[in-house]
mmCIF file of C-alpha atoms in Angstrom:
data_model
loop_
_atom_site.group_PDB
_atom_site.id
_atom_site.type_symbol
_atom_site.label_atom_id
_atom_site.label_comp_id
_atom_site.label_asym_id
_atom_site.label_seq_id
_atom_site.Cartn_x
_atom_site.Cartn_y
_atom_site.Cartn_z
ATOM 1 C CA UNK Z 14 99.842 106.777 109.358
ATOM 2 C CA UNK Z 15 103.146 104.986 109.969
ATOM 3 C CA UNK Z 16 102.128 101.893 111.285
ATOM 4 C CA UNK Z 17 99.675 99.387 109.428
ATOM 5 C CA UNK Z 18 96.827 99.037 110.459
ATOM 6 C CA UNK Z 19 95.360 96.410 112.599
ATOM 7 C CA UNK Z 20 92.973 94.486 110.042
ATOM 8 C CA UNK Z 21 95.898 94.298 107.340
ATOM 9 C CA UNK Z 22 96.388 90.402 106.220
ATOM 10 C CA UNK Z 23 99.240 90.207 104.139
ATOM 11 C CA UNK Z 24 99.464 86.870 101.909
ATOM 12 C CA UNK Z 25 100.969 85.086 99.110
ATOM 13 C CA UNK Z 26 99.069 86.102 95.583
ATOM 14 C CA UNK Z 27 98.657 83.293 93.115
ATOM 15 C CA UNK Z 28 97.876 86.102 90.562
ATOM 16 C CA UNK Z 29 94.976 83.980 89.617
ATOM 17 C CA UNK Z 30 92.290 86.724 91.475
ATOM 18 C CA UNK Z 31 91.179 89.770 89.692
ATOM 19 C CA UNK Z 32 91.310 92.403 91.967
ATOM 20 C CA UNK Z 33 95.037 91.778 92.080
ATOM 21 C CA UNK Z 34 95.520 91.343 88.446
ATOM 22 C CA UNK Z 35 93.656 94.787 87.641
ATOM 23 C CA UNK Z 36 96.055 96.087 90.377
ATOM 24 C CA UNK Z 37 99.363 95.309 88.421
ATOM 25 C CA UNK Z 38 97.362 96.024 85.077
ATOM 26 C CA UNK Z 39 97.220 100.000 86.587
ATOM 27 C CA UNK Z 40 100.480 99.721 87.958
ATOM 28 C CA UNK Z 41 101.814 98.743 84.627
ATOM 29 C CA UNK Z 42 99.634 101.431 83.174
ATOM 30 C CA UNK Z 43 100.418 104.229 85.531
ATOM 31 C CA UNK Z 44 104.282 103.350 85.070
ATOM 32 C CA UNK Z 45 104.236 103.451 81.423
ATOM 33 C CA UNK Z 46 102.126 107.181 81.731
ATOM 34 C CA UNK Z 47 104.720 108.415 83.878
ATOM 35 C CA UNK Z 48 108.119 107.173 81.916
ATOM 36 C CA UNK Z 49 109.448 106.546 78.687
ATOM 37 C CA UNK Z 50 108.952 103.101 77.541
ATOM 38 C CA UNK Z 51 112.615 102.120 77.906
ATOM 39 C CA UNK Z 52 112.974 103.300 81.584
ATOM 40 C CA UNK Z 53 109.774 101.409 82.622
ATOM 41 C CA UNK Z 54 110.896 98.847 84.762
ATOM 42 C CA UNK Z 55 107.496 97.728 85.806
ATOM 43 C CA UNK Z 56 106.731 93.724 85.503
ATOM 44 C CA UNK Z 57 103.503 92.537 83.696
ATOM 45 C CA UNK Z 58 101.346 89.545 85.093
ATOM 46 C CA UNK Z 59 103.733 87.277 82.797
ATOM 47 C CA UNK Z 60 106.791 88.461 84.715
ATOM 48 C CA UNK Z 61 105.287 88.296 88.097
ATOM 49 C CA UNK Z 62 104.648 84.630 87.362
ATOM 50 C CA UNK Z 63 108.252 83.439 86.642
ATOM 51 C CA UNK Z 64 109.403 81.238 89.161
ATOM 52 C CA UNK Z 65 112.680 83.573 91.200
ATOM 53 C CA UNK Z 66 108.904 85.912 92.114
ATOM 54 C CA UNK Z 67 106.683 85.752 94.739
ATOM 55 C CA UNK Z 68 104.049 88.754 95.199
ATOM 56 C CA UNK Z 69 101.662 89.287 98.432
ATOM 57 C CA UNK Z 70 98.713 90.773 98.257
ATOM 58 C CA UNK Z 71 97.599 93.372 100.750
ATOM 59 C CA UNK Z 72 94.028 92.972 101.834
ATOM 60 C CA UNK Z 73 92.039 95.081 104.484
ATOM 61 C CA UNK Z 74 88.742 94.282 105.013
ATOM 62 C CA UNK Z 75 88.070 92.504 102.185
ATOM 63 C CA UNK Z 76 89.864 94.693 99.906
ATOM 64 C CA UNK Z 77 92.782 94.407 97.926
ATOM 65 C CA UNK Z 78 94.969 97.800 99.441
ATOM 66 C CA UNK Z 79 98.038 96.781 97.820
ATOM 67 C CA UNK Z 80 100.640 94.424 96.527
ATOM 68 C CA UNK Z 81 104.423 93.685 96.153
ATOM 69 C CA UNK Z 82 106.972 91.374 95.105
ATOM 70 C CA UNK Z 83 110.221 90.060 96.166
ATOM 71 C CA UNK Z 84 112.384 88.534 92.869
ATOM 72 C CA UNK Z 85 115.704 85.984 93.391
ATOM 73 C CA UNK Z 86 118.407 87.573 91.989
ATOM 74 C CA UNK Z 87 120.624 84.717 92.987
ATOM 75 C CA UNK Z 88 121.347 83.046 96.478
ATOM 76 C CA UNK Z 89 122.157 86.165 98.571
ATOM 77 C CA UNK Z 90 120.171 88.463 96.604
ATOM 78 C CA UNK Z 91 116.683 89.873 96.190
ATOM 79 C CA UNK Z 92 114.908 92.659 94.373
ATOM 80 C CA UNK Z 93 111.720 94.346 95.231
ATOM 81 C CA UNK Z 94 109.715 94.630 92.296
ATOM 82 C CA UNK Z 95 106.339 96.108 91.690
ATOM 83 C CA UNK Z 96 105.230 97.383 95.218
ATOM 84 C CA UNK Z 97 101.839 99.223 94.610
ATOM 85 C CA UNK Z 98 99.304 101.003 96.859
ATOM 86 C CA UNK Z 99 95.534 100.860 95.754
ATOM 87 C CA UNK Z 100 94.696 104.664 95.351
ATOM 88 C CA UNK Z 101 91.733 104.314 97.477
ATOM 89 C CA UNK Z 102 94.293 103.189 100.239
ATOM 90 C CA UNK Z 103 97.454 105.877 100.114
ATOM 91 C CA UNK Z 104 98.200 107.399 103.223
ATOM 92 C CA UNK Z 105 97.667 104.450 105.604
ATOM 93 C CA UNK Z 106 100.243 102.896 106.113
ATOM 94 C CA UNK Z 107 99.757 100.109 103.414
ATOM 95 C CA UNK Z 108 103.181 100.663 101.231
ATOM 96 C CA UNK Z 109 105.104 100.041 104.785
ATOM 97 C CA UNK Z 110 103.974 96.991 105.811
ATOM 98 C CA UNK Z 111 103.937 95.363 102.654
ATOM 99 C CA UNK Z 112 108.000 97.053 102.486
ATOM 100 C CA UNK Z 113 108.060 95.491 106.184
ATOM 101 C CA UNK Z 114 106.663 92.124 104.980
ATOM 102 C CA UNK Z 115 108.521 91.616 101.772
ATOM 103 C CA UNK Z 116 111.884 92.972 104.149
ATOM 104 C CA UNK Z 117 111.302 89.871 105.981
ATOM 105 C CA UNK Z 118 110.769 87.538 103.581
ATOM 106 C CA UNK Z 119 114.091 87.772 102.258
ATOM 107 C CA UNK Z 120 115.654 87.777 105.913
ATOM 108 C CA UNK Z 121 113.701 84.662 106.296
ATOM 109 C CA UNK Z 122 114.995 83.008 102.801
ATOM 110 C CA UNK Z 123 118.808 84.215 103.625
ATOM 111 C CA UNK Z 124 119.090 86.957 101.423
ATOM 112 C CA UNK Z 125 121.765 89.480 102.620
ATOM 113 C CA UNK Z 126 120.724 92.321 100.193
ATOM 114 C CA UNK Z 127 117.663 93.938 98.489
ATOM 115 C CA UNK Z 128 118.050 96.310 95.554
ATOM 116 C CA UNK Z 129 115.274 98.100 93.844
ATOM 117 C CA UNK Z 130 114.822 100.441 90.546
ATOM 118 C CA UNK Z 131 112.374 103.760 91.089
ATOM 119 C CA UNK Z 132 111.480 105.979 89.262
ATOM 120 C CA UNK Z 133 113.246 110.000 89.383
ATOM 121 C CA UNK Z 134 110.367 112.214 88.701
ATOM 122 C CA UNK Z 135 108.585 114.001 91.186
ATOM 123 C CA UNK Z 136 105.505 111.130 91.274
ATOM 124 C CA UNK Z 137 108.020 108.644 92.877
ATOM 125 C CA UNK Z 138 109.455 110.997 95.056
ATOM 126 C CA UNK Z 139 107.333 109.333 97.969
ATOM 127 C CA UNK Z 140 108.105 105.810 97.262
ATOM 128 C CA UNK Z 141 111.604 107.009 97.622
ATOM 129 C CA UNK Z 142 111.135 108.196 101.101
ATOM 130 C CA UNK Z 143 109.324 105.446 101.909
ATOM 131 C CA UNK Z 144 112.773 103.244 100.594
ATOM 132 C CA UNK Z 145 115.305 105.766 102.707
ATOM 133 C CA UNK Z 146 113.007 105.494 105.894
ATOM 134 C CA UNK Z 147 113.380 101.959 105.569
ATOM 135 C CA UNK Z 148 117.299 102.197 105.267
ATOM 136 C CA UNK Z 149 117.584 101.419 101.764
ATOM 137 C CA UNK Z 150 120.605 103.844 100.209
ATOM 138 C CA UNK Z 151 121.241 104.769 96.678
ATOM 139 C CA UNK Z 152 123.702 103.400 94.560
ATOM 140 C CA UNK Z 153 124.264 102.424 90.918
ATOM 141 C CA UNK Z 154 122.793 100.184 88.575
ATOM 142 C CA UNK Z 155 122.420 96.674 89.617
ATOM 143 C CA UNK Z 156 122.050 93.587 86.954
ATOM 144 C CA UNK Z 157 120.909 94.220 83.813
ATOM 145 C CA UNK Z 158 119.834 97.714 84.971
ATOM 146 C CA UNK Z 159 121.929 100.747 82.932
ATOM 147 C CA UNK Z 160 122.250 104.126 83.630
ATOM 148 C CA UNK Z 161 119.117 106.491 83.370
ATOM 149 C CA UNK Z 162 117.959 109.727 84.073
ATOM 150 C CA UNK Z 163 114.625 108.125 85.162
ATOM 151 C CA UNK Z 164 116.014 105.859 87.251
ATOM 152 C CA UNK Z 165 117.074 105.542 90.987
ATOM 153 C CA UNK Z 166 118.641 102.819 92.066
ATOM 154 C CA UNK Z 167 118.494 101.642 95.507
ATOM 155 C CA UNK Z 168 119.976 98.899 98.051
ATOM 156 C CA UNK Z 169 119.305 97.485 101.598
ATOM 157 C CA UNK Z 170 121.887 95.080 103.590
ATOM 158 C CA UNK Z 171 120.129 92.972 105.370
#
C-alpha cells in the first residue's frame, strides 16, 4: 500500500500508555538482536523522554500500528529517531505516513534538514527504501555518530 490508510490518527505520545511503551521495548529489543551493541542506535523510553524529542503514535482502529520520533538537533536541525511499524501492521502503508507526519513536523518547527542513522544489514534494507522514496540521500556521519559498517547514514533538505 503506498498511501495510509483512511482510519490512521497520528498523535503526540506521552509515553505514559503501554501499548506504546511495549512498542519501543521490541524495537529496542529487535535492534539490539539485529546489531552489535555499539552500532545500536536505538533510544530507550528514557531517551525518548528528554526534552529536544517528541514521538507520535500511530493508531488505527484502536490499535497502536506504529510510532516515531523527531529529536532537535539544534535550531535548523532534526533527526528521526526510532520510527517502528507494529508487525501485525507492515505492508500498509503505516511507516509512510508516520515518515510523512514526522516530515512535517519539522517543516512546521523550521527545521531545514533531517538526518537519520539505519541500520546496513539486509533487515533494514526496507526502511532504507522507504528513506530514498522519501528523498532522503546518504551521506556521512552526522553528530556524535562515527563511522560503521552497520550504519547508514542518511539526510533530507527540507
Amino acid at each position: 500500500m503506498t498511501s495510509s490508510p483512511a482510519a490512521l490518527e497520528i498523535r503526540l505520545d506521552d509515553l505514559t500508555g503501554e501499548p506504546t511503551r511495549a512498542l519501543i521495548a521490541a524495537h529496542l529489543s529487535d535492534m539490539r538482536s539485529i546489531s552489535p551493541e555499539e552500532s545500536c542506535h536505538a533510544l530507550d523510553l528514557s531517551g525518548l523522554q528528554q526534552p529536544s524529542v517528541q514521538v507520535w503514535s500511530a493508531w488505527l482502529d484502536g490499535e497502536l500500528a506504529g510510532v516515531g520520533a523527531l529529536a532537535q538537533l539544534d535550531a535548523a536541525n532534526g533527526e528521526l529517531k526510532s520510527m517502528r511499524v507494529a508487525d501485525s501492521h507492515r505492508g500498509e502503508g503505516i511507516g509512510r505516513a508516520m515518515l510523512e507526519h514526522l516530515i512535517g513536523r519539522a517543516r512546521q518547527v523550521g527545521m531545514s534538514a533531517l538526518w537519520l542513522e539505519t541500520g546496513s544489514t539486509p533487515e533494514f534494507f526496507a526502511a532504507q527504501r522507504l528513506y530514498e522514496s522519501a528523498g532522503f540521500v546518504r551521506c556521512e556521519p552526522f553528530g556524535s555518530y562515527v563511522l560503521d559498517p552497520y550504519s547508514v547514514f542518511m539526510t533530507k533538505k527540507l
